[in-house]
XYZ file of C-alpha atoms in Angstrom:
326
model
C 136.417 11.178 -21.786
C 134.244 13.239 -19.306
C 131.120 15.007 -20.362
C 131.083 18.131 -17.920
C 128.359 19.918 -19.856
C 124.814 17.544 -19.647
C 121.890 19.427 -20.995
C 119.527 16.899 -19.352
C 120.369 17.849 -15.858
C 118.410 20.334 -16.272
C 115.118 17.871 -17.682
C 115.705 15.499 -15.153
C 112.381 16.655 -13.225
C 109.364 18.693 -13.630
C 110.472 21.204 -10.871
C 113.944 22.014 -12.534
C 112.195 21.681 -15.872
C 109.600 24.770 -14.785
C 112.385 26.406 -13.476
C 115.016 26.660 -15.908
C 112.095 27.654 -18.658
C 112.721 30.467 -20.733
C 109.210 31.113 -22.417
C 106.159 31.775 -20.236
C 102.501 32.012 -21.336
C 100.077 34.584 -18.995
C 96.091 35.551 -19.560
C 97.595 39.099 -19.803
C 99.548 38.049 -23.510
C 95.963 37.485 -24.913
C 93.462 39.098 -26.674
C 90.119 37.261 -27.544
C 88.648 38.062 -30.960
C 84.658 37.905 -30.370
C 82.084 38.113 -33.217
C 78.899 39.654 -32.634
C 75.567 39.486 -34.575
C 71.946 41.166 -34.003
C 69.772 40.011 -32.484
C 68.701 38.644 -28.609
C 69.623 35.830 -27.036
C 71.740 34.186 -29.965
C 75.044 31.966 -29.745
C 75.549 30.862 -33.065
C 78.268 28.622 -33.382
C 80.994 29.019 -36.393
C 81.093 25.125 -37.552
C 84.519 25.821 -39.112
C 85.383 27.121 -35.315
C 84.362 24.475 -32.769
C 84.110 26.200 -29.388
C 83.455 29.163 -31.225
C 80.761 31.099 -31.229
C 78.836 34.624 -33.337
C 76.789 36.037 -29.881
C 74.315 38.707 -29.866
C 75.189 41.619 -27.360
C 73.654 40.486 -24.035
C 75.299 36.794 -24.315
C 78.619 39.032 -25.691
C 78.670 40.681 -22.352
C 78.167 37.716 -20.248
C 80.815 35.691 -22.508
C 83.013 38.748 -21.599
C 82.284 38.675 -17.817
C 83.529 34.838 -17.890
C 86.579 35.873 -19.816
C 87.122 38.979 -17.005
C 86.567 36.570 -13.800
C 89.488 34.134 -15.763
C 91.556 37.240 -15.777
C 91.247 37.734 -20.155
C 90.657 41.398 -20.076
C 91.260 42.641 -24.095
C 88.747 41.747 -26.445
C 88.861 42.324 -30.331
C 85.250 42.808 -31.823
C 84.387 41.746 -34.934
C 80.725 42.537 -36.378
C 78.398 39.790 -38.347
C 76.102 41.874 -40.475
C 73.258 41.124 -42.717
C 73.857 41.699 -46.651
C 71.247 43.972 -46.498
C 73.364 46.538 -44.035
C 76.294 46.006 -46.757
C 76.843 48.758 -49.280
C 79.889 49.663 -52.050
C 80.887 52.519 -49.411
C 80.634 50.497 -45.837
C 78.544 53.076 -44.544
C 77.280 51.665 -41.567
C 80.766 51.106 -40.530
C 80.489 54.357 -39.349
C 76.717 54.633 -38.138
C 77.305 55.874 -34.713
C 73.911 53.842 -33.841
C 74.728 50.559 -36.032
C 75.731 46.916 -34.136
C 79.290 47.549 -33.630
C 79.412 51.307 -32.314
C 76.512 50.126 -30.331
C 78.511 46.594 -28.732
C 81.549 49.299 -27.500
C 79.042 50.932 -25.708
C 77.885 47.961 -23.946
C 80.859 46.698 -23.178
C 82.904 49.588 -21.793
C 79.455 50.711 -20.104
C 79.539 47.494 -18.068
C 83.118 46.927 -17.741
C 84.849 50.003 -17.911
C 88.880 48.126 -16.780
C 88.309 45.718 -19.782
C 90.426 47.094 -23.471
C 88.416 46.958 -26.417
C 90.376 46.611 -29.753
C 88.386 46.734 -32.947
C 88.829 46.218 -36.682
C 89.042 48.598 -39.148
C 88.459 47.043 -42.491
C 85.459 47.400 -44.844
C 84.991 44.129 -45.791
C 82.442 43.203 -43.192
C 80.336 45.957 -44.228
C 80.828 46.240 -47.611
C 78.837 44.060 -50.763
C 81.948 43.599 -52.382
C 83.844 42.024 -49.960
C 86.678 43.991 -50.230
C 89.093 45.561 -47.118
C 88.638 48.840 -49.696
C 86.086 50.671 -52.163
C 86.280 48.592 -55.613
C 85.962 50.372 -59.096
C 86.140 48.494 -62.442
C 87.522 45.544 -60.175
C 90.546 47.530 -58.854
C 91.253 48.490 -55.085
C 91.326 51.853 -54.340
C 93.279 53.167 -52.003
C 93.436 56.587 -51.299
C 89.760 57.072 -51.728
C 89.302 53.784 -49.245
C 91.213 55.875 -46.398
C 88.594 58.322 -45.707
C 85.916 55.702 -44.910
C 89.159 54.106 -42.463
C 89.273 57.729 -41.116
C 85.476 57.669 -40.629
C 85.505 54.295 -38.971
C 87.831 55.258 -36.638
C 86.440 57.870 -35.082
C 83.345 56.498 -34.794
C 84.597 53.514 -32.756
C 86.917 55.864 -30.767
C 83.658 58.034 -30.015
C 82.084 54.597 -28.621
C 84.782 54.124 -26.189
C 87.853 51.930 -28.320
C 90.718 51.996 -26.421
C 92.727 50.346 -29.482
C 92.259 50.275 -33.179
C 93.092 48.117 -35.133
C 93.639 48.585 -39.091
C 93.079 45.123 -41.160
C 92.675 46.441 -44.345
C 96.735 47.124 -45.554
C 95.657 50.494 -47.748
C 99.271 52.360 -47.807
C 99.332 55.308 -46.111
C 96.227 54.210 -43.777
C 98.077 54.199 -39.832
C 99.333 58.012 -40.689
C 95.299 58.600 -42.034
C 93.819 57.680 -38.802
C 96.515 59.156 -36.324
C 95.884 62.551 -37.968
C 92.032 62.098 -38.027
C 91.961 60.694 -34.222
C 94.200 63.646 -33.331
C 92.633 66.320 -34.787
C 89.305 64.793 -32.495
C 90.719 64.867 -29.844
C 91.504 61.436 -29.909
C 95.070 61.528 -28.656
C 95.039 58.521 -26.265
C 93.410 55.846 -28.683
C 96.167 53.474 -29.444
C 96.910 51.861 -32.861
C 97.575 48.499 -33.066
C 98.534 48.219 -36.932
C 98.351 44.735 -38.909
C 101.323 45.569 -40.610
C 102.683 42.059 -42.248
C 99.224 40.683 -42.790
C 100.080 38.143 -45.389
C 97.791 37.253 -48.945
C 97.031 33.899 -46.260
C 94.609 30.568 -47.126
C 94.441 30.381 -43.220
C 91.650 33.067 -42.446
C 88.540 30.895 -44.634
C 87.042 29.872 -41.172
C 86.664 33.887 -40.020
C 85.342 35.383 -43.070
C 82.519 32.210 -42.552
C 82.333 33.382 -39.155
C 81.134 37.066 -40.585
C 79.982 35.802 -43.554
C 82.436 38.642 -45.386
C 84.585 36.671 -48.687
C 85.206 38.837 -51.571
C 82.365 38.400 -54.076
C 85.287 38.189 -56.791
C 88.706 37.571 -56.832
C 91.139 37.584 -53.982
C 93.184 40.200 -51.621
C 96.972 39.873 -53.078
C 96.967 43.275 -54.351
C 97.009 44.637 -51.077
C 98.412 41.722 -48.681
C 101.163 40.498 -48.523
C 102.908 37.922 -50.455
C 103.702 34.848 -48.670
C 107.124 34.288 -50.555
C 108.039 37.740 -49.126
C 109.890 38.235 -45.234
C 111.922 41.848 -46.397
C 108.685 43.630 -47.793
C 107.749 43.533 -43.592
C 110.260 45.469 -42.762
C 108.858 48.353 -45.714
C 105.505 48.014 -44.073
C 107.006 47.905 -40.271
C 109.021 51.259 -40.999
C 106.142 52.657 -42.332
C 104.030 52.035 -39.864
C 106.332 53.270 -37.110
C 107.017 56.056 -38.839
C 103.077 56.919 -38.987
C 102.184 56.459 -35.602
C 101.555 53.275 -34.476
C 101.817 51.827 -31.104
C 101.623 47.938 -31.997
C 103.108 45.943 -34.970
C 101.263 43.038 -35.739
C 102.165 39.621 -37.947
C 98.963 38.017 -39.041
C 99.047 34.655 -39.612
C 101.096 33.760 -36.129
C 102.425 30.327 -37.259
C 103.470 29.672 -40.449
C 104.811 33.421 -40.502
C 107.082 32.909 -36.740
C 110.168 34.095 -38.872
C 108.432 37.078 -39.579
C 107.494 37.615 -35.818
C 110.920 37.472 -34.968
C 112.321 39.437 -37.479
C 110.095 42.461 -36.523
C 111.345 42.521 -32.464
C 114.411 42.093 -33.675
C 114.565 45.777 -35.598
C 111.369 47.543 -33.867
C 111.010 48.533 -29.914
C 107.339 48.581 -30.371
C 105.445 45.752 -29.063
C 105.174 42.877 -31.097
C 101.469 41.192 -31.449
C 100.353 38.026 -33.344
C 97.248 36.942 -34.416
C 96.921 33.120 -34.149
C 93.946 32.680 -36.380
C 90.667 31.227 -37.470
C 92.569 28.564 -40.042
C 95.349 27.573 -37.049
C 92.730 26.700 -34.645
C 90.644 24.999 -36.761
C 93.421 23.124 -37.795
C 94.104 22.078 -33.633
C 90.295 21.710 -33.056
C 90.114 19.397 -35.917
C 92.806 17.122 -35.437
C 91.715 16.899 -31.952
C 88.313 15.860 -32.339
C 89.567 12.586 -34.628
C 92.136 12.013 -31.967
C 94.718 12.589 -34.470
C 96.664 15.128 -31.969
C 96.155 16.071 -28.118
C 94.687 19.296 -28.607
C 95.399 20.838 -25.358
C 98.645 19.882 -25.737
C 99.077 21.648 -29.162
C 97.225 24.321 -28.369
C 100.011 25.115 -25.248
C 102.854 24.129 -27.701
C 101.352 26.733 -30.451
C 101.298 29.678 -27.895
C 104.658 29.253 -26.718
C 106.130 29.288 -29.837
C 104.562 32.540 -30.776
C 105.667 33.884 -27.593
C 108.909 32.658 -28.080
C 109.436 33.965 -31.722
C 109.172 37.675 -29.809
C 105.532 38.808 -29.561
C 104.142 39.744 -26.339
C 100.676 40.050 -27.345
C 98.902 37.048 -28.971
C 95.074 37.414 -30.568
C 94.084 34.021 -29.826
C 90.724 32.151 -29.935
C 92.462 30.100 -27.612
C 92.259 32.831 -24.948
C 89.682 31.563 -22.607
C 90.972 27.717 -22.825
C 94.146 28.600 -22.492
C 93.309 31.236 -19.601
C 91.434 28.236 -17.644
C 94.366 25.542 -18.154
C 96.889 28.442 -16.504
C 94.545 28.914 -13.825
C 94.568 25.464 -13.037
C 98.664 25.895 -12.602
């Protein structure tokens, strides 16, 4: 009997191969979380995060400039404070003169085409630990969303073209749309982490900001990793509030979830590929247990492939030089 349909004809070389592929990465699907610290002159590397580094703002904006000339042009910030800026409130999460507000600046001072996205979460700035305010060992919420509120317009006042809500309070993306709006903040984009699952992948980023709750854990307000429906509550939600981006946090073990949200929402789909799944890569690498390059390009693509067309990466630079190369 005759086989007329051969899927290897089209494998049989590395020309028909690149042309017959579906799934393509670019430097314009990334976004490169950096952490920043005070200071001058530091590069402190995260030794959970080889490669990876907390930078103080004038080696920030040159680490940016090499990210520009490779074509990376979104950043998410991330601030490394000390405990003793750290208060039950997060106050200077909003301290128009504090590290972060002041690292916007910088940045969109120097390179006004670049995006910046930034976090809004309390935990790096609060002694607790906690994405929210903490009484008698409880979350709250409601009270938690005026400090979000507070937090955003303070980083949309420093030039944020996107923020970006960590910290799963309910109600939090309608919050800040009404608070940016009503200053005049119309054209600051929300990129909300709306499936952000309870995950034991993000240990090597809270070492990176030194920012792990000082009791318990965060499964009364993330998500349960058991749980693929509950993303659809938390999509519709945030679509109906006002956001511009969805976002799955982790990327990897969560691809089913990636899918499942551009399948039902027309908003773009992002990713974050994080601190845990890199490590992960970087580690296996370095004992030669895996070719990390080689992972790294297979992890993208898969993300890209599940249906997100945005993809927070600390692979962003490497990645951004190996497609160069192409």
């Amino acid at each position: 009997m005759i086989q007329i349909r051969r899927p290897r004809r089209n494998r049989q070389s590395a020309v028909i191969r690149d042309m017959v592929q579906e799934t393509r990465l670019s430097v314009t699907d990334f976004i490169l979380p950096l952490f920043v610290m005070e200071g001058q002159n530091v590069r402190s590397e995260v030794k959970s995060m080889p490669g990876i580094y907390r930078l103080s703002i004038d080696n920030l904006l040159q680490e940016v400039q090499e990210c520009v000339d490779l074509g990376v042009k979104t950043f998410g910030l991330f601030p490394n404070l000390p405990e003793a800026k750290k208060d039950k409130y997060a106050t200077e999460s909003y301290n128009p003169d504090g590290l972060y507000q002041q690292t916007i600046r910088a940045i969109k001072d120097r390179f006004p085409e670049v995006v910046v996205m930034t976090d809004i979460a309390m935990d790096p700035y609060s002694s607790d630990g906690h994405d929210g305010i903490v009484e008698n060992g409880k979350i709250l919420n409601d009270p938690t969303l005026e400090v979000l509120g507070k937090m955003a317009v303070a980083q949309a006042r420093a030039g944020a073209d996107i923020v970006g809500p960590s910290d799963m309070m309910d109600g939090r993306i309608g919050y800040i749309r009404q608070v940016l709006d009503e200053n005049n903040f119309h054209e600051v984009a929300i990129m909300a982490y709306t499936a952000k699952y309870a995950s034991a992948f993000y240990g090597p980023f809270r070492d990176a900001l030194d920012s792990a709750p000082k009791f318990g854990d965060k499964k009364t307000y993330q998500m349960n990793p058991a749980n693929s429906r509950e993303a659809i509550i938390e999509a519709q939600l945030d679509y109906t509030e006002g956001a511009d981006f969805l976002m799955v946090k982790p990327a990897l073990p969560y691809l089913d979830i990636i899918k499942l949200l551009a399948d039902n929402f027309k908003l773009p789909i992002s990713a974050y590929n994080v601190s845990g799944e890199y490590a992960m890569i970087k580690a296996a690498s370095q004992l030669g247990w895996l070719d990390g390059q080689k992972a790294m390009v297979e992890s993208l693509l898969s993300i890209k492939r599940a249906g997100a067309s945005i993809i927070l990466t600390y692979f962003a630079k490497e990645m951004a030089v190996l497609l160069n190369q192409r």
